[in-house]
Amino acid sequence: WTRVDTTMAAEEASCDVGMYGLAVMGQNFALNMASKGFKVAVCNRSEGKVHVTVDRAKAEGDLPLAGYTDPASFVAAIKKPRRVMMLVMAGKPVDDTIALLAEHMEEGDVLIDGGNEWFVNSQRRAKELEPKGIMFMGMGVSGGEEGARNGPSLMPGGPRAAFDLMEPIITKCAAQVDDGACTTYCGPIGAGNYVKMVHNGIEYGDMQLIAEVYDLLKLAGGLDNQELADTFAEWNRGELQSYLVEITSHIMAKKDEENKSGYVVDSVLDKTGMKGTGRWTVQEAAERSVPCSTITAALDMRYLSARKDERVAASTVLSGPTEFPSVDKGQLLEDARNALYAAKICSYAQGMELIKAASNEFEWNVNLGECARIWKGGCIIRAAFLDRIKAAYVKNPGLANLLVDPDFATELNQRQLSWRRIVTLCFACGIPCPALSASLSYLDTYRRGSLPANLTQAQRDYFGGHSYKRTDKEGDFHTAWTDAHHDIGDLGERTKGNI
């Protein structure tokens, strides 16, 4: 391990890969690469983090890692064609870092942004670097601090040639599961960012569903924190086995050192923060005309949670049920387990549909089965049933929707009475369950061959002359609904601009 502060001659380049940006994720991923035998050059805007990373590399087994305090020396230390990864805050800091590094890079080098970034920005940056011949990749990294250090799920998108150069590194550094490393080529530039964005959207949905079940079991079921911890721990040994269910059991059981008689979770302020990927997912769902009601409900709840002062004031003037229906605790727990599992299927189904829609539009050719596979380890939404999602898409790559896969359809049909009882109980108790109920409505809407959309379209024709299609003949039609309505002429003109 070394600290190098002066410019290094190109012929002395000895590092396999570089990492610029040494906050929690960058530092840990650099150490991950070094622990896999790759010599890593690291650099950061502030010199202190370079020294911290170098010291950690020494302490964690004298790992092959060299620290640099200026970009020129950092880039010069990497063997050609250079592979340089950056993990900095999304937005302008990424553009600034690209400008800083690209000045010293050459044709054939690869620059990888490993942050959560809006996919359109990655596409723009790739285009801007084309004249210099620098290949740009956007790679989603999921797993938090622990995943970055020990093996995350990696979702790279960019030129195939760039992926081929990075593949030996990311394959070794990704989480490893029974069917390989948790990484794959997601597609051209933007595809990796998009898959990661949707991963985070599903994560929003998953977390909200768990929170709603927790709320119901606590308020209507009367479970105390230890009972809740035991329940989630038990569920984690079955079909609900997942990282989020597992950590929920840990969180519920954690005693509060500040308040010896209480639990930490009860002292956590009920305001949920966010970095923006959930909002991007919902924006993209609207842009692609893909219903993602579970994820949208989860995002809305984060917005409502942020209005803490308003909610406290509203609680003094708005009322709800004052008595809860009596429940059988055993039945409640069984119903809650079934409802959570069924609703999770809907959340994943919506996310997969969004990825498919974008992939089709941009011709990315994203493999949905591979998305499920690389989410099996390292990442926040890793779950046992991802094996079954992968199998569904392997069996039928053209699957219209995860809900109609024969195996998942059978499970949804078997569990839906439990699910309905849970949503009904929430409504009866005045306990909000926007994600559970949105998921159920998604199922009920998708399974119906006929919807009241006929009335909605008739209303559009009534007030706007937007025309409608009929069930008994082809073509576009308009009705003079009252004497005040007149012939509107060419109906083709009325349907232009429809999305």
Coordinates of C-alpha atoms in Angstrom, one line a residue, residues 88-372:
V88 CA -20.0 10.5 -6.0
M89 CA -23.2 12.3 -5.4
A90 CA -25.6 12.3 -8.4
G91 CA -26.2 15.3 -10.5
K92 CA -23.6 18.1 -11.0
P93 CA -20.9 16.4 -8.9
V94 CA -20.9 13.6 -11.5
D95 CA -20.4 16.0 -14.4
D96 CA -17.7 17.8 -12.5
T97 CA -15.9 14.5 -11.7
I98 CA -16.2 13.4 -15.4
A99 CA -14.6 16.7 -16.5
L100 CA -11.8 16.3 -13.9
L101 CA -10.9 12.7 -14.9
A102 CA -11.6 12.8 -18.7
E103 CA -8.9 15.4 -19.1
H104 CA -6.4 12.7 -18.3
M105 CA -8.0 9.7 -20.0
E106 CA -7.6 8.4 -23.5
E107 CA -9.5 6.7 -26.3
G108 CA -10.5 3.2 -25.3
D109 CA -10.6 3.9 -21.6
V110 CA -13.7 3.1 -19.6
L111 CA -15.4 5.4 -17.1
I112 CA -18.1 4.0 -14.8
D113 CA -20.6 5.9 -12.7
G114 CA -21.7 3.6 -9.8
G115 CA -24.1 6.1 -8.2
N116 CA -27.9 6.3 -8.3
E117 CA -28.4 8.4 -11.4
W118 CA -31.3 9.4 -13.7
F119 CA -30.7 7.2 -16.8
V120 CA -31.2 10.2 -19.2
N121 CA -28.1 11.9 -17.6
S122 CA -26.0 8.8 -18.2
Q123 CA -27.1 8.7 -21.9
R124 CA -26.2 12.4 -22.2
R125 CA -22.7 11.9 -20.6
A126 CA -22.0 8.9 -22.8
K127 CA -22.7 11.0 -25.9
E128 CA -20.5 13.9 -24.6
L129 CA -17.6 11.5 -24.1
E130 CA -17.9 9.9 -27.5
P131 CA -15.7 12.4 -29.4
K132 CA -12.8 11.6 -27.0
G133 CA -13.4 7.8 -27.5
I134 CA -14.0 7.2 -23.7
M135 CA -16.6 4.5 -23.1
F136 CA -19.1 5.5 -20.4
M137 CA -21.1 3.1 -18.2
G138 CA -23.8 3.6 -15.7
M139 CA -23.9 0.8 -13.1
G140 CA -26.4 0.4 -10.3
V141 CA -24.8 -0.8 -7.0
S142 CA -27.2 -2.2 -4.4
G143 CA -26.5 -3.5 -1.0
G144 CA -25.5 -0.5 1.1
E145 CA -22.3 -0.3 3.0
E146 CA -22.1 -4.1 3.8
G147 CA -22.9 -5.0 0.2
A148 CA -20.3 -2.7 -1.3
R149 CA -17.6 -4.2 0.9
N150 CA -18.6 -7.9 0.8
G151 CA -20.5 -8.3 -2.5
P152 CA -23.3 -6.1 -3.9
S153 CA -25.8 -6.7 -6.7
L154 CA -24.3 -4.8 -9.7
M155 CA -26.4 -3.6 -12.7
P156 CA -24.2 -2.3 -15.4
G157 CA -25.3 -0.7 -18.7
G158 CA -23.1 0.7 -21.5
P159 CA -21.2 -0.3 -24.5
R160 CA -20.7 -4.1 -24.7
A161 CA -16.9 -3.5 -25.1
A162 CA -16.8 -1.6 -21.9
F163 CA -18.7 -4.3 -20.1
D164 CA -16.3 -6.9 -21.4
L165 CA -13.4 -4.9 -19.9
M166 CA -15.1 -4.6 -16.5
E167 CA -16.6 -8.1 -16.4
P168 CA -13.6 -9.8 -14.7
I169 CA -13.7 -7.3 -11.9
I170 CA -17.5 -7.0 -11.3
T171 CA -18.0 -10.7 -11.6
K172 CA -15.6 -11.3 -8.7
C173 CA -16.8 -8.4 -6.6
A174 CA -20.5 -9.0 -6.9
A175 CA -22.5 -11.1 -4.4
Q176 CA -22.3 -14.8 -5.2
V177 CA -25.4 -17.0 -5.2
D178 CA -26.1 -20.6 -6.2
D179 CA -26.4 -19.8 -9.9
G180 CA -23.5 -17.3 -10.2
A181 CA -22.5 -13.7 -9.6
C182 CA -25.2 -11.2 -8.9
T183 CA -24.4 -9.1 -12.0
T184 CA -25.2 -9.3 -15.7
Y185 CA -25.0 -7.1 -18.8
C186 CA -28.2 -5.1 -18.5
G187 CA -27.9 -3.5 -21.9
P188 CA -26.8 -0.2 -23.6
I189 CA -26.1 3.0 -21.7
G190 CA -29.1 3.9 -19.4
A191 CA -30.3 0.3 -19.0
G192 CA -28.2 -0.4 -15.8
N193 CA -29.4 2.9 -14.2
Y194 CA -33.0 2.0 -15.2
V195 CA -32.9 -1.4 -13.7
K196 CA -31.4 0.0 -10.5
M197 CA -34.0 2.7 -10.4
V198 CA -36.8 0.1 -10.6
H199 CA -35.1 -2.0 -8.0
N200 CA -35.3 0.9 -5.7
G201 CA -38.9 1.5 -6.6
I202 CA -39.7 -2.1 -5.7
E203 CA -37.8 -1.5 -2.5
Y204 CA -40.1 1.4 -1.6
G205 CA -43.1 -0.9 -2.2
D206 CA -41.6 -3.7 -0.1
M207 CA -40.8 -1.5 2.8
Q208 CA -44.2 0.2 2.8
L209 CA -46.0 -3.2 2.7
I210 CA -44.0 -4.4 5.7
A211 CA -44.7 -1.2 7.6
E212 CA -48.5 -1.6 7.0
V213 CA -48.5 -5.1 8.3
Y214 CA -46.4 -4.1 11.3
D215 CA -48.9 -1.3 12.0
L216 CA -51.9 -3.6 11.8
L217 CA -50.4 -6.3 14.0
K218 CA -49.4 -3.8 16.6
L219 CA -52.6 -1.8 16.7
A220 CA -55.3 -4.3 15.9
G221 CA -53.5 -7.5 16.9
G222 CA -52.0 -6.1 20.1
L223 CA -48.6 -7.6 19.5
D224 CA -45.7 -6.2 21.5
N225 CA -42.3 -5.5 20.0
Q226 CA -40.8 -8.9 21.0
E227 CA -43.8 -10.7 19.6
L228 CA -43.4 -8.7 16.4
A229 CA -39.7 -9.5 16.3
D230 CA -40.5 -13.2 16.7
T231 CA -43.2 -13.1 14.0
F232 CA -41.0 -11.5 11.4
A233 CA -38.2 -13.9 12.3
E234 CA -40.6 -16.9 11.8
W235 CA -41.8 -15.5 8.5
N236 CA -38.2 -15.1 7.4
R237 CA -37.8 -18.9 7.7
G238 CA -40.6 -19.5 5.1
E239 CA -41.7 -18.1 1.7
L240 CA -41.3 -14.5 2.9
Q241 CA -37.5 -15.0 3.5
S242 CA -35.9 -11.8 2.5
Y243 CA -33.4 -9.2 3.7
L244 CA -36.1 -6.7 4.6
V245 CA -38.1 -9.1 6.6
E246 CA -35.0 -10.3 8.3
I247 CA -33.8 -6.8 9.3
T248 CA -37.4 -6.0 10.5
S249 CA -37.1 -8.7 13.1
H250 CA -33.8 -7.3 14.2
I251 CA -35.1 -3.8 14.4
M252 CA -38.2 -4.8 16.4
A253 CA -36.0 -6.6 19.0
K254 CA -33.4 -3.9 19.5
K255 CA -33.6 -2.4 23.0
D256 CA -33.1 1.3 23.5
E257 CA -29.9 2.2 25.3
E258 CA -31.1 5.7 25.8
N259 CA -34.4 4.4 27.3
K260 CA -33.6 1.2 29.2
S261 CA -37.3 0.1 29.3
G262 CA -38.1 0.7 25.7
Y263 CA -37.2 -0.2 22.1
V264 CA -35.3 1.9 19.6
V265 CA -38.0 1.7 16.9
D266 CA -40.5 3.3 19.2
S267 CA -38.3 6.4 19.5
V268 CA -37.6 6.8 15.8
L269 CA -39.5 9.8 14.4
D270 CA -42.1 8.8 11.9
K271 CA -40.7 10.8 8.9
T272 CA -39.2 8.7 6.1
G273 CA -36.4 10.2 4.1
M274 CA -35.6 9.5 0.5
K275 CA -33.0 10.2 -2.2
G276 CA -35.3 10.4 -5.2
T277 CA -35.1 7.0 -7.0
G278 CA -38.7 6.2 -5.9
R279 CA -39.9 9.4 -7.4
W280 CA -38.1 8.7 -10.6
T281 CA -39.7 5.2 -10.8
V282 CA -43.2 6.7 -10.5
Q283 CA -42.4 9.4 -13.0
E284 CA -41.1 6.8 -15.4
A285 CA -44.2 4.6 -14.8
A286 CA -46.4 7.6 -15.9
E287 CA -44.1 8.3 -18.9
R288 CA -44.3 4.7 -20.1
S289 CA -48.1 4.3 -19.2
V290 CA -47.3 1.4 -16.9
P291 CA -49.5 1.1 -13.7
C292 CA -47.2 0.9 -10.6
S293 CA -49.8 1.6 -8.0
T294 CA -48.0 -0.2 -5.1
I295 CA -44.8 1.8 -5.7
T296 CA -46.8 5.0 -6.1
A297 CA -48.7 4.4 -2.8
A298 CA -45.3 3.8 -1.0
L299 CA -44.0 7.1 -2.4
D300 CA -47.2 9.0 -1.4
M301 CA -46.8 7.6 2.1
R302 CA -43.2 9.0 2.3
Y303 CA -44.6 12.4 1.3
L304 CA -47.4 12.2 3.9
S305 CA -44.9 11.0 6.6
A306 CA -42.8 14.2 6.0
R307 CA -45.9 16.3 6.9
K308 CA -45.5 15.5 10.6
D309 CA -46.7 18.8 12.0
E310 CA -49.8 18.8 9.7
R311 CA -50.7 15.3 10.7
V312 CA -50.4 16.1 14.4
A313 CA -52.6 19.1 14.0
A314 CA -55.1 17.1 11.9
S315 CA -55.3 14.4 14.5
T316 CA -57.0 16.9 16.8
V317 CA -59.8 17.7 14.4
L318 CA -60.3 14.6 12.3
S319 CA -61.7 11.4 13.8
G320 CA -61.8 7.7 12.9
P321 CA -63.0 4.4 14.4
T322 CA -62.6 4.4 18.2
E323 CA -63.1 0.7 18.7
F324 CA -61.3 -2.1 16.8
P325 CA -63.1 -5.3 15.8
S326 CA -62.1 -8.3 17.9
V327 CA -59.7 -10.6 16.1
D328 CA -58.3 -14.1 16.5
K329 CA -54.6 -13.6 16.8
G330 CA -53.6 -16.8 15.1
Q331 CA -55.9 -16.1 12.1
L332 CA -54.7 -12.5 11.9
L333 CA -51.0 -13.6 11.8
E334 CA -51.8 -16.2 9.0
D335 CA -53.8 -13.7 7.0
A336 CA -51.1 -11.0 7.4
R337 CA -48.5 -13.4 6.2
N338 CA -50.6 -14.3 3.1
A339 CA -51.4 -10.7 2.4
L340 CA -47.8 -9.6 2.6
Y341 CA -46.7 -12.3 0.3
A342 CA -49.4 -11.7 -2.3
A343 CA -48.9 -7.9 -2.3
K344 CA -45.1 -8.3 -2.7
I345 CA -45.8 -10.3 -5.9
C346 CA -47.8 -7.3 -7.2
S347 CA -45.0 -4.9 -6.4
Y348 CA -42.4 -7.0 -8.3
A349 CA -44.8 -7.6 -11.1
Q350 CA -45.3 -3.8 -11.6
G351 CA -41.5 -3.2 -11.5
M352 CA -40.8 -5.9 -14.1
E353 CA -43.5 -4.5 -16.3
L354 CA -41.9 -1.0 -16.1
I355 CA -38.4 -2.4 -17.0
K356 CA -40.0 -4.4 -19.9
A357 CA -41.8 -1.3 -21.3
A358 CA -38.6 0.8 -21.2
S359 CA -36.5 -2.0 -22.7
N360 CA -39.0 -2.4 -25.6
E361 CA -39.1 1.4 -26.2
F362 CA -35.3 1.9 -26.1
E363 CA -34.4 -1.5 -27.6
W364 CA -32.3 -2.5 -24.7
N365 CA -33.2 -6.2 -24.7
V366 CA -33.1 -6.4 -20.9
N367 CA -33.5 -10.0 -19.7
L368 CA -36.1 -9.9 -16.9
G369 CA -35.1 -13.4 -15.7
E370 CA -31.5 -12.2 -15.2
C371 CA -32.8 -9.1 -13.4
A372 CA -34.5 -11.5 -10.9

